Coordinates of C-alpha atoms in Angstrom, one line a residue:
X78 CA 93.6 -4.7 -38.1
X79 CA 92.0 -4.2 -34.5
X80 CA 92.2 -8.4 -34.3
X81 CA 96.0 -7.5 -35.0
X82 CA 95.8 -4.8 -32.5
X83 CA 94.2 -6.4 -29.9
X84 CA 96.2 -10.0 -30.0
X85 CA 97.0 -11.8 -27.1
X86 CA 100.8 -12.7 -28.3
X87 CA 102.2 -15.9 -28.8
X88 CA 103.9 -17.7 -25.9
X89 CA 106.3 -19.2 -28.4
X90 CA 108.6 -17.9 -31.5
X91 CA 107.1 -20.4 -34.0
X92 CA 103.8 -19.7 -33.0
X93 CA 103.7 -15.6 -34.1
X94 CA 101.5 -15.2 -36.8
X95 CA 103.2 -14.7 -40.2
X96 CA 100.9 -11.0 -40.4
X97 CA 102.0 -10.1 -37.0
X98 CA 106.2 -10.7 -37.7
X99 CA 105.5 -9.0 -41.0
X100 CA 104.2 -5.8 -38.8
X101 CA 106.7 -6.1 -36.0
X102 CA 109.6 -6.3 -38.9
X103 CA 108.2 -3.3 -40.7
X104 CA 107.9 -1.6 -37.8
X105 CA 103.8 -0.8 -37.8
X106 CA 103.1 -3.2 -34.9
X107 CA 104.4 -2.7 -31.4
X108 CA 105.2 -6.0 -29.5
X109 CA 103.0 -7.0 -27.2
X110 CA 105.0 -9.6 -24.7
X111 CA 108.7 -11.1 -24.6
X112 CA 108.2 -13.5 -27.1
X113 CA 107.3 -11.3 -29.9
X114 CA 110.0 -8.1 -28.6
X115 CA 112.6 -11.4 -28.8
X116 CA 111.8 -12.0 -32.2
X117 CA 111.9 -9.4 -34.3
X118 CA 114.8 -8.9 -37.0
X119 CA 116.6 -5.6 -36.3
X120 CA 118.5 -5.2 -39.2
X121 CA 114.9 -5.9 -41.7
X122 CA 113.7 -3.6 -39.1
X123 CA 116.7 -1.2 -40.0
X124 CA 116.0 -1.4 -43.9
X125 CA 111.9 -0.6 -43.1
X126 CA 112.5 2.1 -40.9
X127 CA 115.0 4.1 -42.4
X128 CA 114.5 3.7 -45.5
X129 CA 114.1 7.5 -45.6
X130 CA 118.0 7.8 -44.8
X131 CA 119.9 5.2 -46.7
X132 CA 122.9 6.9 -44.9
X133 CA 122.1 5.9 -41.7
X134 CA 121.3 2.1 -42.7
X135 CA 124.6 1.8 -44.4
X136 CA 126.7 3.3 -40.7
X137 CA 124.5 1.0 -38.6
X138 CA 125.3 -2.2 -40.4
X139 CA 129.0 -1.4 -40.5
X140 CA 128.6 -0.7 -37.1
X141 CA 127.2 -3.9 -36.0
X142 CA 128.4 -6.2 -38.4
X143 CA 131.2 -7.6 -36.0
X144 CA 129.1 -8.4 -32.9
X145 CA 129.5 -12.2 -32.0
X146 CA 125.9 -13.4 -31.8
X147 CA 124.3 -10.5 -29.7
X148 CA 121.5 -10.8 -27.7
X149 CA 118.8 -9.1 -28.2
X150 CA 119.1 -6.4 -25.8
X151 CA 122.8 -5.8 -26.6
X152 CA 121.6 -5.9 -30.5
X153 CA 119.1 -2.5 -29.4
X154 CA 122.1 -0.9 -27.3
X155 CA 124.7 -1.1 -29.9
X156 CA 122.0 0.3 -33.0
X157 CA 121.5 2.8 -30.5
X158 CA 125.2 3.5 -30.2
X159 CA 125.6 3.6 -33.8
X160 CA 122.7 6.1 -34.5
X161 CA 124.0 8.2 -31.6
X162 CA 127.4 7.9 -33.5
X163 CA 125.9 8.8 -37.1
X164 CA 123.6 12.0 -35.6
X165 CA 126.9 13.3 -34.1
X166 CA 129.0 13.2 -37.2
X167 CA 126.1 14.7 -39.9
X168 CA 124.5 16.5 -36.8
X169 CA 121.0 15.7 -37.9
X170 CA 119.0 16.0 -34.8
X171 CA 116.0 15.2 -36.8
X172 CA 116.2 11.6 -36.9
X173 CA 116.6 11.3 -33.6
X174 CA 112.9 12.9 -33.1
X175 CA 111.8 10.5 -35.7
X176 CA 112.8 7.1 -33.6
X177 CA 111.4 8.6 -30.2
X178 CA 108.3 8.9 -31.6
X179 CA 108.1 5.9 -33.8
X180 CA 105.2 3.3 -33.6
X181 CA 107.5 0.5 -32.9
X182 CA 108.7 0.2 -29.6
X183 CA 111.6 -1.0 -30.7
X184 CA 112.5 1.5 -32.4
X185 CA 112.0 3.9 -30.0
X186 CA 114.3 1.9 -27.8
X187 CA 117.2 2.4 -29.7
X188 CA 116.5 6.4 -29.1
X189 CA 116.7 5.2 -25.8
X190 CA 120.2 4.3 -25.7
X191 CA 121.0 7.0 -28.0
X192 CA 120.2 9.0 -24.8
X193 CA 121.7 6.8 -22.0
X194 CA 125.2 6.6 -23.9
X195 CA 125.1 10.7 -24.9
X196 CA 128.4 11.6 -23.0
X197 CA 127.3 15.2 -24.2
X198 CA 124.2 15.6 -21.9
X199 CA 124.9 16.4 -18.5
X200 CA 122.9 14.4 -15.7
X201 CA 119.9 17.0 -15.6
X202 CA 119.5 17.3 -19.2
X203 CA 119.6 13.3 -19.3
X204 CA 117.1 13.1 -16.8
X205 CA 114.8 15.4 -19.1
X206 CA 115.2 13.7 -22.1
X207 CA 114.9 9.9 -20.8
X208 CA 111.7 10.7 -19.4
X209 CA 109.2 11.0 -22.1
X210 CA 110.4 7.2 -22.4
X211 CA 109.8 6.3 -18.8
X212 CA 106.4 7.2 -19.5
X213 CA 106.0 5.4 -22.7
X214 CA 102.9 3.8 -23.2
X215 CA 105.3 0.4 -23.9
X216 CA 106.3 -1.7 -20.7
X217 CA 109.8 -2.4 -23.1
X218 CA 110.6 1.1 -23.5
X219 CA 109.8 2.0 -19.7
X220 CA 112.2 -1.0 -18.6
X221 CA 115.0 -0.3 -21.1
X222 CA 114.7 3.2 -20.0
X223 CA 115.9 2.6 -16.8
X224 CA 118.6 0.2 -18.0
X225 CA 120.0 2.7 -20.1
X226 CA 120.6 5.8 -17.5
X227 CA 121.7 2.8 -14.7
X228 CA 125.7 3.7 -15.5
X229 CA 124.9 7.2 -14.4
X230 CA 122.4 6.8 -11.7
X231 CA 125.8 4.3 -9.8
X232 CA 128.3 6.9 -10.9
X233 CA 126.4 10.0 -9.9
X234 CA 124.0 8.2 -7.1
X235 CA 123.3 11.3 -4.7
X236 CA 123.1 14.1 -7.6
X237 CA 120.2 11.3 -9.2
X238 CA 118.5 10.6 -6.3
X239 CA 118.2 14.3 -6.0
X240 CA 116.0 14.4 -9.1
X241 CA 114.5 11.4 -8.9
X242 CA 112.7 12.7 -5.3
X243 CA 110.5 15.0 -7.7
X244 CA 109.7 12.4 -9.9
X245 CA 108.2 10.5 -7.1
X246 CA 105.1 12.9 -6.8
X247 CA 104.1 12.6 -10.2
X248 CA 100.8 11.9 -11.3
X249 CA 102.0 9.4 -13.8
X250 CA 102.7 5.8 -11.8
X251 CA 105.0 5.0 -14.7
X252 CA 107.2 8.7 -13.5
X253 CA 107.0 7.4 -10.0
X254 CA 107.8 3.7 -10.7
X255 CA 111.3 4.8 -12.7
X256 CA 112.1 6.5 -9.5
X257 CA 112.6 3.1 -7.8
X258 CA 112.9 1.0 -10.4
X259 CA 116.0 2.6 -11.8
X260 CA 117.7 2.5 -8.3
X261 CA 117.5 -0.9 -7.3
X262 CA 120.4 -1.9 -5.2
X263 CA 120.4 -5.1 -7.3
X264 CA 118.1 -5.2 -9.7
X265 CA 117.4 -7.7 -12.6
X266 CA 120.1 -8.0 -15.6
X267 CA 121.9 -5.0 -14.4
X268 CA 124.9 -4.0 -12.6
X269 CA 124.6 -3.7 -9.1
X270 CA 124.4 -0.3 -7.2
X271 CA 127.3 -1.3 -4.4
X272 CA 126.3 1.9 -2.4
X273 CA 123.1 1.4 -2.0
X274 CA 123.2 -2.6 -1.3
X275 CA 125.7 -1.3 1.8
X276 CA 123.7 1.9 2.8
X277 CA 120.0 1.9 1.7
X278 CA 118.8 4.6 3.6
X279 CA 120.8 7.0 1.0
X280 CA 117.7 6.5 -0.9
X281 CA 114.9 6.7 2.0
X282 CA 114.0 10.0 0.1
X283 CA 113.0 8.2 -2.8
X284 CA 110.9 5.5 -0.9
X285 CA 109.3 6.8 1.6
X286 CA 107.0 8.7 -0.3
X287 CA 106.0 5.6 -2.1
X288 CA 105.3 3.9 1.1
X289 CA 101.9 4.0 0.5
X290 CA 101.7 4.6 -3.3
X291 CA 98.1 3.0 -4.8
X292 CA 99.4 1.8 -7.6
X293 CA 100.2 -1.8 -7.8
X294 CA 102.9 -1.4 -10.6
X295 CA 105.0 1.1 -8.1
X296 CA 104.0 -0.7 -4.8
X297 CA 106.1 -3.8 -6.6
X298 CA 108.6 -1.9 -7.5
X299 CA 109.2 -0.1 -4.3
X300 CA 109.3 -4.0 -2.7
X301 CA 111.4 -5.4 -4.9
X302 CA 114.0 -2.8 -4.1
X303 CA 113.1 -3.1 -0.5
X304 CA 113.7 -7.1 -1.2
X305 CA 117.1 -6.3 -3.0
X306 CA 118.2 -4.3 -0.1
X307 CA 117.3 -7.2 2.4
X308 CA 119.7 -9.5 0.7
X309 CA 122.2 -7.2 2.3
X310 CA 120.8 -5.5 5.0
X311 CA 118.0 -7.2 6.3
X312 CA 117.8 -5.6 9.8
X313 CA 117.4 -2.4 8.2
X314 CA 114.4 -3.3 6.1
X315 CA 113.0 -5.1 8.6
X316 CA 113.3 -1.7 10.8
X317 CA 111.8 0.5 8.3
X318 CA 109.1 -1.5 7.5
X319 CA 108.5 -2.1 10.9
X320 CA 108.0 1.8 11.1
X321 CA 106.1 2.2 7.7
X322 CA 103.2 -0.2 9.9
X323 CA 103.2 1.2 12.9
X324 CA 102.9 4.8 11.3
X325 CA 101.0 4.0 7.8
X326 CA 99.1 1.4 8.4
X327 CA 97.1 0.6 5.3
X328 CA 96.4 -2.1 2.4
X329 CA 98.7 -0.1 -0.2
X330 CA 102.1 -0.2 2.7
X331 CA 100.9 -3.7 3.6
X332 CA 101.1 -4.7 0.0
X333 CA 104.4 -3.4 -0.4
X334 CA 105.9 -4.6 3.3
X335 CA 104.6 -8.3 2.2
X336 CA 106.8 -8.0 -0.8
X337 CA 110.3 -6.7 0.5
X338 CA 110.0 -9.0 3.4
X339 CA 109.3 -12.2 1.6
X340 CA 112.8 -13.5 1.7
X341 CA 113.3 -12.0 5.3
X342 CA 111.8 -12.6 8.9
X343 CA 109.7 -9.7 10.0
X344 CA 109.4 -8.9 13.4

């Protein structure tokens, strides 16, 4: 079990062990890259994990049964939709608990979405209950975490960033990395933010107290979105970096100035 535990991960499909798909299907192993997240069967996944409410397995598959060859990611959107869906209809709360603290990170995805698409929560009480996933101890769950309260952050952007300030002074980097992550003008398969790739500086109170953040997983994330913004605005990033040296001069802002410049010239 700990040689289980402790695997590397295959850098290919065919090359996952047969014990390994076996755990990520039942959902007793987490996924530990890409390649095994990619490859696990979500509806076998379905029958092992809720086997406990045979309910639920029957709504989900009905559900899902007409998508066109989903990707993976849209697969883990739409289970969550469903779930969402069936809770709301036999208003049993429980289950939801049950998937947020699953093993499988997968699984505990799709109580991601079934927060990110709850039209019922308003923006605060979203906020609290997508955190416990931004903190996750799974790099999957932190990322679709963000991805699944991006809709909200675009369409409520100065109401967000207002609680997202707070979460940049937590001690947890993986708190304080959601911060920035989750507000990239551009970021990675996403919808853009349109505000923010025209005016930046509406989220200068979320960056600059990362602007010298220790933590190498934040300091990336605070120059990607400096990077994103520079496709854009360049002058402006160039300007505030330009003031993040002259007035924090250290290896953490220096790290993170590299990064959001790379694509720019810096002056």
């Amino acid at each position: 079990m700990d040689k289980l535990l402790n695997r590397k991960g295959a850098s290919k499909p065919e090359n996952i062990p047969k014990d390994v798909l076996i755990g990520l299907n039942r959902g007793t192993l987490e996924s530990v890259n890409l390649t095994e997240w990619l490859a696990i069967d979500h509806m076998e996944l379905i029958e092992n994990v809720l086997s406990g409410y045979p309910q639920f397995v029957k709504f989900v598959k009905e559900e899902i049964r007409g998508l066109d060859s989903p990707s993976v990611r849209t697969l883990v959107v739409e289970i969550g939709r469903a779930l969402l869906l069936a809770t709301d209809v036999d208003r049993d709360r429980e289950l939801f608990n049950y998937l947020a603290s699953h093993h499988s990170d997968s699984v505990r995805c799709w109580a991601v979405y079934m927060v990110g698409l709850d039209k019922s929560l308003d923006i605060h009480s979203k906020f609290i209950a997508i955190r416990p996933f931004a903190a996750d101890c799974h790099f999957g769950v932190r990322e679709l975490a963000w991805m699944a309260m991006r809709n909200d952050i675009d369409e409520n952007l100065s109401e967000c960033i207002k609680i997202l300030v707070k979460w940049t002074s937590c001690d947890d980097e993986n708190i304080r990395r959601f911060a920035t992550e989750a507000t990239r003008p551009r970021g990675v398969w996403c919808k853009h933010i349109t505000l923010l790739k025209e005016k930046p500086e509406i989220a200068l109170s979320l960056l600059d107290p990362l602007k010298a953040d220790p933590s190498p997983y934040v300091q990336l994330s605070v120059g990607n979105w400096l990077n994103d913004a520079g496709k854009s605005q360049p002058e402006w990033v160039i300007k505030l970096c330009n003031s993040w040296i002259e007035n924090n001069a250290n290896e953490y802002t220096s790290k993170i100035v590299k990064r959001a410049t790379r694509n720019i010239t810096f002056n």
